[in-house]
Every structure is written in structure tokens, then in C-alpha cells.
Coordinates of C-alpha atoms in Angstrom, one line a residue:
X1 CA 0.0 0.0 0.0
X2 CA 1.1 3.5 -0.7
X3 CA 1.4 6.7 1.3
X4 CA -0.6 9.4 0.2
X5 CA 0.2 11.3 -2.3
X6 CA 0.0 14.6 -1.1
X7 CA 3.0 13.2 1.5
X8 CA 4.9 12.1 -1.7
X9 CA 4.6 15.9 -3.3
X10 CA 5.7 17.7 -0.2
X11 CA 8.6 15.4 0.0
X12 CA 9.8 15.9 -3.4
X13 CA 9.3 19.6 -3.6
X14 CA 11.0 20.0 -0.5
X15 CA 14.1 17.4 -2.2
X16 CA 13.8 20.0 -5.3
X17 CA 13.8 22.9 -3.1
X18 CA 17.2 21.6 -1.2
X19 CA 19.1 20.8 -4.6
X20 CA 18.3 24.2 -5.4
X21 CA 19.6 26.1 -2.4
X22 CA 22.7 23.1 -2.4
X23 CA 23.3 24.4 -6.3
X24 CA 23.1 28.1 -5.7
X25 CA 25.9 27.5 -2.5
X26 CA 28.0 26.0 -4.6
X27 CA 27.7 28.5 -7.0
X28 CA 28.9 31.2 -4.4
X29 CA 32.1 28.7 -3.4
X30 CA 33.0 28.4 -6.8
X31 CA 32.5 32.4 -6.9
X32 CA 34.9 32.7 -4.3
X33 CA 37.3 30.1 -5.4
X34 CA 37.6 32.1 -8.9
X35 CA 38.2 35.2 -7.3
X36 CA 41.1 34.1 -5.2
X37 CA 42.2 31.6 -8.2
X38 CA 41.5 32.9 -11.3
X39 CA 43.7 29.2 -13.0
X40 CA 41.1 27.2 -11.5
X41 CA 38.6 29.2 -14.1
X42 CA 40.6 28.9 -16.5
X43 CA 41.0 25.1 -16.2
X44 CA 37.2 24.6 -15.6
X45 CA 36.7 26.5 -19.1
X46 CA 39.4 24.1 -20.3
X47 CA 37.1 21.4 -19.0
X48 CA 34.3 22.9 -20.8
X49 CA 35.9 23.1 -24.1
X50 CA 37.9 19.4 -24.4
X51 CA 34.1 18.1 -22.8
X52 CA 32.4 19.9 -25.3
X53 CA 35.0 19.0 -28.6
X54 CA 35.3 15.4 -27.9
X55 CA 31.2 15.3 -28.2
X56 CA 31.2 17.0 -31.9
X57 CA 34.2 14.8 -32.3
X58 CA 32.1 12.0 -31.9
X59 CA 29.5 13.3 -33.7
X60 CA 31.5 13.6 -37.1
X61 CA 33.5 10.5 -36.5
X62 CA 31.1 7.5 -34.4
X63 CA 33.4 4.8 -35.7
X64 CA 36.2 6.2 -33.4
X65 CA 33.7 6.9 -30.7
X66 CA 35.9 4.4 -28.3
X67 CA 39.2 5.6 -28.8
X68 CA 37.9 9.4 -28.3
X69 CA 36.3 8.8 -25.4
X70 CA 39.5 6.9 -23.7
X71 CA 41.5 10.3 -24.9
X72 CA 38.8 12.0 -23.1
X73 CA 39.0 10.4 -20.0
X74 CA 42.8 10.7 -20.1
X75 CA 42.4 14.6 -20.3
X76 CA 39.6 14.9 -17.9
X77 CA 41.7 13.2 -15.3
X78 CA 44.9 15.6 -16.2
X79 CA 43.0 18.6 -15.4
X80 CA 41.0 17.2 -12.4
X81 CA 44.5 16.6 -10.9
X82 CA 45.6 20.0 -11.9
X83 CA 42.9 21.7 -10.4
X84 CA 42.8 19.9 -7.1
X85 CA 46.6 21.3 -7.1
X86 CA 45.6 24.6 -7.6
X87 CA 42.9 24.3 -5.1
X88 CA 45.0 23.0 -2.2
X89 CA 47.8 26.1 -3.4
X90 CA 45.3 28.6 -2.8
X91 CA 43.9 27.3 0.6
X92 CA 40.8 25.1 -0.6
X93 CA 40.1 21.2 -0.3
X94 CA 40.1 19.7 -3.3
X95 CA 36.2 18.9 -2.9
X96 CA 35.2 22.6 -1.7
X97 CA 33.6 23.8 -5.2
X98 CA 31.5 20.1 -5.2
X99 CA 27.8 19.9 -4.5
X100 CA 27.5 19.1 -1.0
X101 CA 24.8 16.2 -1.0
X102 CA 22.8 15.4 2.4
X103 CA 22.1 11.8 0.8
X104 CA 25.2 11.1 -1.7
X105 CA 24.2 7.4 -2.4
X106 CA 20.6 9.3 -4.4
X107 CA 22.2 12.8 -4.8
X108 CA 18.9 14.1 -3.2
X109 CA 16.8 13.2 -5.7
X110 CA 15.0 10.4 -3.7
X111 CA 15.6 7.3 -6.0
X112 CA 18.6 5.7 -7.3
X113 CA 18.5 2.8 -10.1
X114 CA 15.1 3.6 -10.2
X115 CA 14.4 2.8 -6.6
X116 CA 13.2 4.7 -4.1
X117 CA 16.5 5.6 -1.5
X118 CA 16.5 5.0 1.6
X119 CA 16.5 8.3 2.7
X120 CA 13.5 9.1 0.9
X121 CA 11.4 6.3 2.6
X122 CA 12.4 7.1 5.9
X123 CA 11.3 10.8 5.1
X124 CA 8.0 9.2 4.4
X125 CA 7.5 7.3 7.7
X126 CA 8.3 10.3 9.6
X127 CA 5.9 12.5 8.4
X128 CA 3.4 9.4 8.6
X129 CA 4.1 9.2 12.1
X130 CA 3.7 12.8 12.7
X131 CA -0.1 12.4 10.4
X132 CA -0.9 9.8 13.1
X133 CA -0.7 12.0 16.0
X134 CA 1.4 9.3 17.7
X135 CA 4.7 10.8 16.9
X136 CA 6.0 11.2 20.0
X137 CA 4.6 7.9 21.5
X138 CA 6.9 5.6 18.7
X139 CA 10.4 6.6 20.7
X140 CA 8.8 4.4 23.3
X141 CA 6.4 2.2 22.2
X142 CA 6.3 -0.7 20.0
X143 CA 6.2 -4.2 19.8
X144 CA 9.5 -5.3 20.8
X145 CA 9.6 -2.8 23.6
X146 CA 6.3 -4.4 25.2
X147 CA 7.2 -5.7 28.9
X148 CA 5.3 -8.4 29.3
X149 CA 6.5 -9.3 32.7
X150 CA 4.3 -5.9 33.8
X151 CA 1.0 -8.2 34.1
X152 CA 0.5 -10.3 37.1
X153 CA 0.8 -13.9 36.7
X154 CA -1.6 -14.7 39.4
X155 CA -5.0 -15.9 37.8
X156 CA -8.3 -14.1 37.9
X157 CA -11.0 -15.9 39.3
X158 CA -13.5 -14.3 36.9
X159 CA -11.3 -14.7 33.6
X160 CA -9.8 -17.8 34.8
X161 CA -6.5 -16.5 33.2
X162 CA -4.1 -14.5 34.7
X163 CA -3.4 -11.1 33.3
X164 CA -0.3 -11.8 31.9
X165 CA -1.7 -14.9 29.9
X166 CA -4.2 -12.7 28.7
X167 CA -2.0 -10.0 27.7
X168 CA 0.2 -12.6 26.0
X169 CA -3.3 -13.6 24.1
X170 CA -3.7 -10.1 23.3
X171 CA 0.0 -9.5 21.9
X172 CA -0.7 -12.2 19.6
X173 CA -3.8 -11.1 17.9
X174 CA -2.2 -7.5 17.8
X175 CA 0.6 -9.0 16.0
X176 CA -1.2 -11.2 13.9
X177 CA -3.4 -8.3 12.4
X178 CA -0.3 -6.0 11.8
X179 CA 1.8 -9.2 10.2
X180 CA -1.2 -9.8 8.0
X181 CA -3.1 -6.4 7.8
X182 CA -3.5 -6.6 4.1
X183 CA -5.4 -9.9 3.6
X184 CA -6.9 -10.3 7.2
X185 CA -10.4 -8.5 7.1
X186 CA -11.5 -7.8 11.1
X187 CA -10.6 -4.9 12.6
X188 CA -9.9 -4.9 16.7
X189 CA -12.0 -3.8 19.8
X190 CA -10.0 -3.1 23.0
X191 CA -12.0 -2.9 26.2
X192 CA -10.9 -2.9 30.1
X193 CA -9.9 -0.7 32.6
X194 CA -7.3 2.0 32.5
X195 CA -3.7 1.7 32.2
X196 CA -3.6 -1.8 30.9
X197 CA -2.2 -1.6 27.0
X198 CA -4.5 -0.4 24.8
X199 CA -2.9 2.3 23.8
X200 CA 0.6 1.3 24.0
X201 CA -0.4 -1.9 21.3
X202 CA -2.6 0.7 19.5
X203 CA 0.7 2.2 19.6
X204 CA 2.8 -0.9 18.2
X205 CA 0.5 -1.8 15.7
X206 CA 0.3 1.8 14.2
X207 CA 3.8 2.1 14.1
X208 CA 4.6 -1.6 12.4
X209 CA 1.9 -0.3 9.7
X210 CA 3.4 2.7 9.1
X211 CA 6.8 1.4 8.8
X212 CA 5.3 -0.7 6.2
X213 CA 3.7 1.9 3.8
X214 CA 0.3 2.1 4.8
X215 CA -1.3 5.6 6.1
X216 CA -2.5 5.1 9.9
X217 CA -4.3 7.9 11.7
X218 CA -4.5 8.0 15.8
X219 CA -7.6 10.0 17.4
X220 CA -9.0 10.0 20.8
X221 CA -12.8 10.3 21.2
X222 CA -13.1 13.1 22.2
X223 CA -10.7 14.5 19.6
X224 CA -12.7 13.0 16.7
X225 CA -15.9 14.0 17.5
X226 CA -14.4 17.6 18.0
X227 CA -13.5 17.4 14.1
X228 CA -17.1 16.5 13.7
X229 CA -18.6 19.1 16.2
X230 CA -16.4 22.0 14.1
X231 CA -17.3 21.0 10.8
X232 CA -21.5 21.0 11.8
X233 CA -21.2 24.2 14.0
X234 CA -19.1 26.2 11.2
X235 CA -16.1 26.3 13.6
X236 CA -13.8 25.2 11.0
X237 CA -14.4 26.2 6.8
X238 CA -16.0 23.5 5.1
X239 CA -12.9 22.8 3.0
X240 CA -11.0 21.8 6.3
X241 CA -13.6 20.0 7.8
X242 CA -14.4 17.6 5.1
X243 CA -10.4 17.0 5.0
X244 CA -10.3 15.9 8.0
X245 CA -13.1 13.8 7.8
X246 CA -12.2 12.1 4.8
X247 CA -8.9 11.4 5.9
X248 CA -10.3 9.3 8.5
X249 CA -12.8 7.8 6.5
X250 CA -10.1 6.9 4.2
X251 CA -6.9 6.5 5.5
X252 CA -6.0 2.3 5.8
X253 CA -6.2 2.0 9.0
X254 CA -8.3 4.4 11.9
X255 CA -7.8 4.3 15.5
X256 CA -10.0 5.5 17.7
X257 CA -9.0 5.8 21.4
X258 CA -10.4 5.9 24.6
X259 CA -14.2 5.6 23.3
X260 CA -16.4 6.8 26.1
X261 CA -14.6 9.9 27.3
X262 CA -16.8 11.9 25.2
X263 CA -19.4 14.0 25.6
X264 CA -22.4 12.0 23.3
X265 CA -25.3 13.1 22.1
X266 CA -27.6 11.7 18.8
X267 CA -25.5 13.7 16.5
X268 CA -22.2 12.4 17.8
X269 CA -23.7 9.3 17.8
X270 CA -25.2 9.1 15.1
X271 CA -21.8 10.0 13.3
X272 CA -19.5 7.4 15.1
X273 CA -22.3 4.6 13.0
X274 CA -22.1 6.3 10.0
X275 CA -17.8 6.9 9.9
X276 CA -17.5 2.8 11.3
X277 CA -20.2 1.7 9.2
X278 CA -18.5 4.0 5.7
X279 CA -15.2 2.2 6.6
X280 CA -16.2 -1.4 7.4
X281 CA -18.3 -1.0 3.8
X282 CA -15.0 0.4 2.1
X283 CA -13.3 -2.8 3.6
X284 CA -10.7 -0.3 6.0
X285 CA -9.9 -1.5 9.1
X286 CA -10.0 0.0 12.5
X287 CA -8.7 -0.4 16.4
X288 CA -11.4 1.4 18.8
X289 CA -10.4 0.8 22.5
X290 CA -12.3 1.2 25.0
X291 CA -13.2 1.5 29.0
X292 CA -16.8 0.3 27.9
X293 CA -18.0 -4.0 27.7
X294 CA -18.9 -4.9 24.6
X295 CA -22.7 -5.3 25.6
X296 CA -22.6 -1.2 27.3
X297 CA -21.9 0.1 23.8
X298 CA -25.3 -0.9 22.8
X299 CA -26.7 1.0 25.7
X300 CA -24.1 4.3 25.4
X301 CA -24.0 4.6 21.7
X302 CA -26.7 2.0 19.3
X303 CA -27.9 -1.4 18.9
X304 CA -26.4 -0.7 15.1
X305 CA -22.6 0.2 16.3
X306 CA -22.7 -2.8 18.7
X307 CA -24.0 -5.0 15.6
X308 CA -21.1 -4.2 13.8
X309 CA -18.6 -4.9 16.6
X310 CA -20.1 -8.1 17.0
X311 CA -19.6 -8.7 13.6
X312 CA -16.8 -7.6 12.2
X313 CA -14.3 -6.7 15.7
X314 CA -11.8 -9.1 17.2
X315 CA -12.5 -8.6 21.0
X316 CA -9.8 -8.3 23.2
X317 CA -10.1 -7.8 26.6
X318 CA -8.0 -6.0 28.9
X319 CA -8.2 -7.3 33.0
X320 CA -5.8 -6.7 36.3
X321 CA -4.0 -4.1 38.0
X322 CA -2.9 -0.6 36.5
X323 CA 1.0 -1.3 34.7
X324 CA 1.7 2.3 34.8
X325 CA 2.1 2.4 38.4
X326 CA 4.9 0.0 38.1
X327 CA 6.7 0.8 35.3
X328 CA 6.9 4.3 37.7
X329 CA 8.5 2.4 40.2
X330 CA 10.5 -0.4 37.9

């Protein structure tokens, strides 16, 4: 899956706008170079001519094309020497008049061999993370920074698992759908308590997708229906409203945090049906977590939204004691 586009154009642009500034800074070393050394002009000028005689040269004559081009080379690399001379006589390294390339493997032009460098991608998944509001969050969280010795191993009487089997379960299935986002077709419901993972495997599986190419987009509740509330109540132009809300309609993979902590009304409501409903009928998958049960969403929100998570959610529970407070104390 690609990134967006619109992340691909600022990207370039901004490659096109830094070979223009690293061109026009070279021009004023080689500015300054001239004007202390007025040989090494003379011998780029030489460069210019032999470069430019030995092309007409093979022009008239093809069938020596070979043994010109050898005598070219032969030149080239007397005058290169000459001029690195003169350079280091009048105080310059013998590379101060070169482009000065932040990627020299691509030359900051993003690909190279008709691949995209390496540079270039990791541009992409750092303003990906920064589109999925989790920026910040990736320095600490993902999967192979998950502590599963955190959860207690005692069992709970009413899961009849302990939390750290259960968490073990739930690290699974979050790895599962991230290894396999592509062809797997559920999306995943997080409910339990506070401080117990959801976000931090939100977290893990965002960042994994991201890392892979696909566009992920973070929101809390609260934080998504405000994009809605701004768009109905004129609090934002119609032009960025609808962006917003496209994007999450959209974008391969939405999560929605913390569901519950919002102030709801039938509006709201009635907009958290239609944005799951739009998605799950686009075939985009989604991670909504929760401090609701499964069977209180039907009560809090509709008997539609809690058909859906029935239908087309993996569940995943989240039980036992707070793992914030220990990592505070680890």
C-alpha cells in the first residue's frame, strides 16, 4: 500500500527545493574560489571546451567513438589533478567547489537505479508518524519494547486466566493483524480498565503499519468527534472540515481511542455509526479501544454500532492491575 500522495509531493518539492539552495551555495564557493584563483577558471573552461570537442568529435566520427572517449577520459583526469593542485595552493580542499549532498548514495533526488533511496522512505514514515498524532509515542512504544513481565501472573478468578496470559493472548492477535493487515479482514476492539495496554499496542500496531507503507491515523474520542462538532457548528471552513473527515474515512487503517470519554449526544452518535459503518463498507480496518463491555456500547452509543462490533471486531479484553504504576516504580 502506498502513502498518500499529497506526502509524496511535499517530500519531493522539498528534495527540489534543497538541490536548489545546495546548487546556488555551490555556485557562491566556486564564486569565491575564482576570485582568489583565477587558474582554476581557466582550467574549468578548459574542462568545458575538451568536454564539449570530444562530443562533436564523436558526432562527425562514431566509428572512433571508443578511442575518443578513452582520450577524453585521459584529459579529464589531467585537469582534475591540476585543479585539485591549484585548489589546495590557494587554501581550498580539493572537494570545496563540489555539491555538498545530504544523501550522496541518491544525490537528493530520492531514488537511485530507479528505486526509491533509503533516505527518501524514511522521510515518508516520519511525516506518517507525525499524520498519526502518535509521533512522539513511537520513541517508546512498540512491539518489541512491550514488557510483558508488567501483568500479574496470578489468575483471575473471573477470567480464569491471569493477566499476563491474557496479555500474551492479546499481543498475539495485535501482532497477527499488523503481520497480516493486508489480507486479514477484522478490525480490533480493546476494552478494560485504564492503564492496561491499549494504547501502548494501538501504539505498536500503528507504528509496524506505518513502517510498512500504509497511512494510519491516531484519534482519541473526544478529539474525533471535535472534528465533527467544528465541521457541523461552522467552527472550522467547510474545505478543512471535510479533509479531515475524509482522511479518517479513508486513511487504511483508523484508531479511535479511549471511546467513552466523550461527551455524546444523537448527533455524535449518530456519526460514530455512519464513519465505522462507511469504513467497514470500504473494507478499511479500525482499532477502537475502550473502558466500555462490549454489551454497554449498545446502551451508550446503538444497537447498530454494537452490531457491527459483534460482527466484524476481534474482541480483546484488557483485566488486572494498573501497569503504569509499576513501570513508575521499575
Amino acid at each position: 500500500m502506498a502513502y498518500e500522495q499529497e506526502i509524496y509531493k511535499k517530500i519531493q518539492e522539498e528534495y527540489e527545493s534543497l538541490r536548489l539552495t545546495q546548487l546556488a551555495e555551490q555556485k557562491e564557493r566556486l564564486f569565491e574560489v575564482y576570485e582568489k584563483c583565477s587558474k582554476v577558471k581557466e582550467i574549468d573552461e578548459e574542462i568545458t571546451r575538451v568536454g564539449s570537442s570530444a562530443a562533436l568529435e564523436i558526432l562527425k566520427n562514431p566509428q572512433n567513438a571508443e578511442q575518443i572517449s578513452c582520450d577524453l577520459k585521459e584529459n579529464m583526469n589531467m585537469l582534475s589533478e591540476l585543479r585539485a593542485r591549484e585548489l589546495a595552493n590557494a587554501g581550498f580542499d580539493k572537494d570545496y567547489t563540489d555539491v555538498r549532498y545530504r544523501c550522496n548514495i541518491c544525490k537528493d533526488t530520492g531514488y537511485t537505479d530507479g528505486k526509491m533511496c533509503e533516505c527518501f522512505s524514511t522521510r515518508l514514515k516520519r511525516e506518517e508518524y507525525k499524520k498519526s498524532n502518535l509521533f512522539r509515542l513511537f520513541e517508546t512504544q512498540s512491539f518489541d519494547k512491550f514488557d510483558i513481565n508488567l501483568f500479574d501472573d496470578e489468575i483471575d478468578k473471573k477470567a480464569g486466566i491471569s493477566q499476563k496470559e491474557a496479555m500474551n493472548e492479546a499481543l498475539s492477535i495485535c501482532k497477527s493483524f499488523a503481520d497480516n493487515f493486508a489480507s486479514s479482514r477484522d478490525s480490533l476492539f480493546f476494552y478494560g480498565g485504564v492503564g492496561l495496554g491499549k494504547t501502548f499496542l494501538s501504539t505498536c500496531i500503528a507504528k509496524q503499519l506505518i513502517d510498512d507503507g500504509y497511512s494510519v491515523i491516531y484519534h482519541s474520542s473526544a478529539k474525533l468527534f471535535s472534528y465533527y462538532s467544528d465541521y457541523m457548528f461552522g467552527r472550522s471552513t467547510p474545505e478543512e472540515g471535510r479533509r479531515e473527515l475524509d482522511k479518517m474515512r479513508e486513511c487504511d487503517l483508523l484508531i479511535i481511542d479511549d471511546l467513552g470519554s466523550e461527551a455524546t449526544n444523537a448527533q455524535s452518535v449518530s456519526f460514530l455509526f455512519e464513519l465505522v459503518n462507511d469504513r467497514l463498507l470500504l473494507g478499511k480496518k479500525m482499532v477502537i479501544s475502550t473502558n466500555y463491555s462490549i454489551s454497554e456500547i449498545a446502551k451508550v452509543y446503538s444497537e447498530r454500532l454494537h452490531s457491527r462490533i459483534l460482527e466484524h471486531f476481534i474482541p480483546v479484553r484488557f483485566f488486572g492491575s494498573d501497569v503504569r504504576l509499576k513501570k513508575m516504580f521499575k
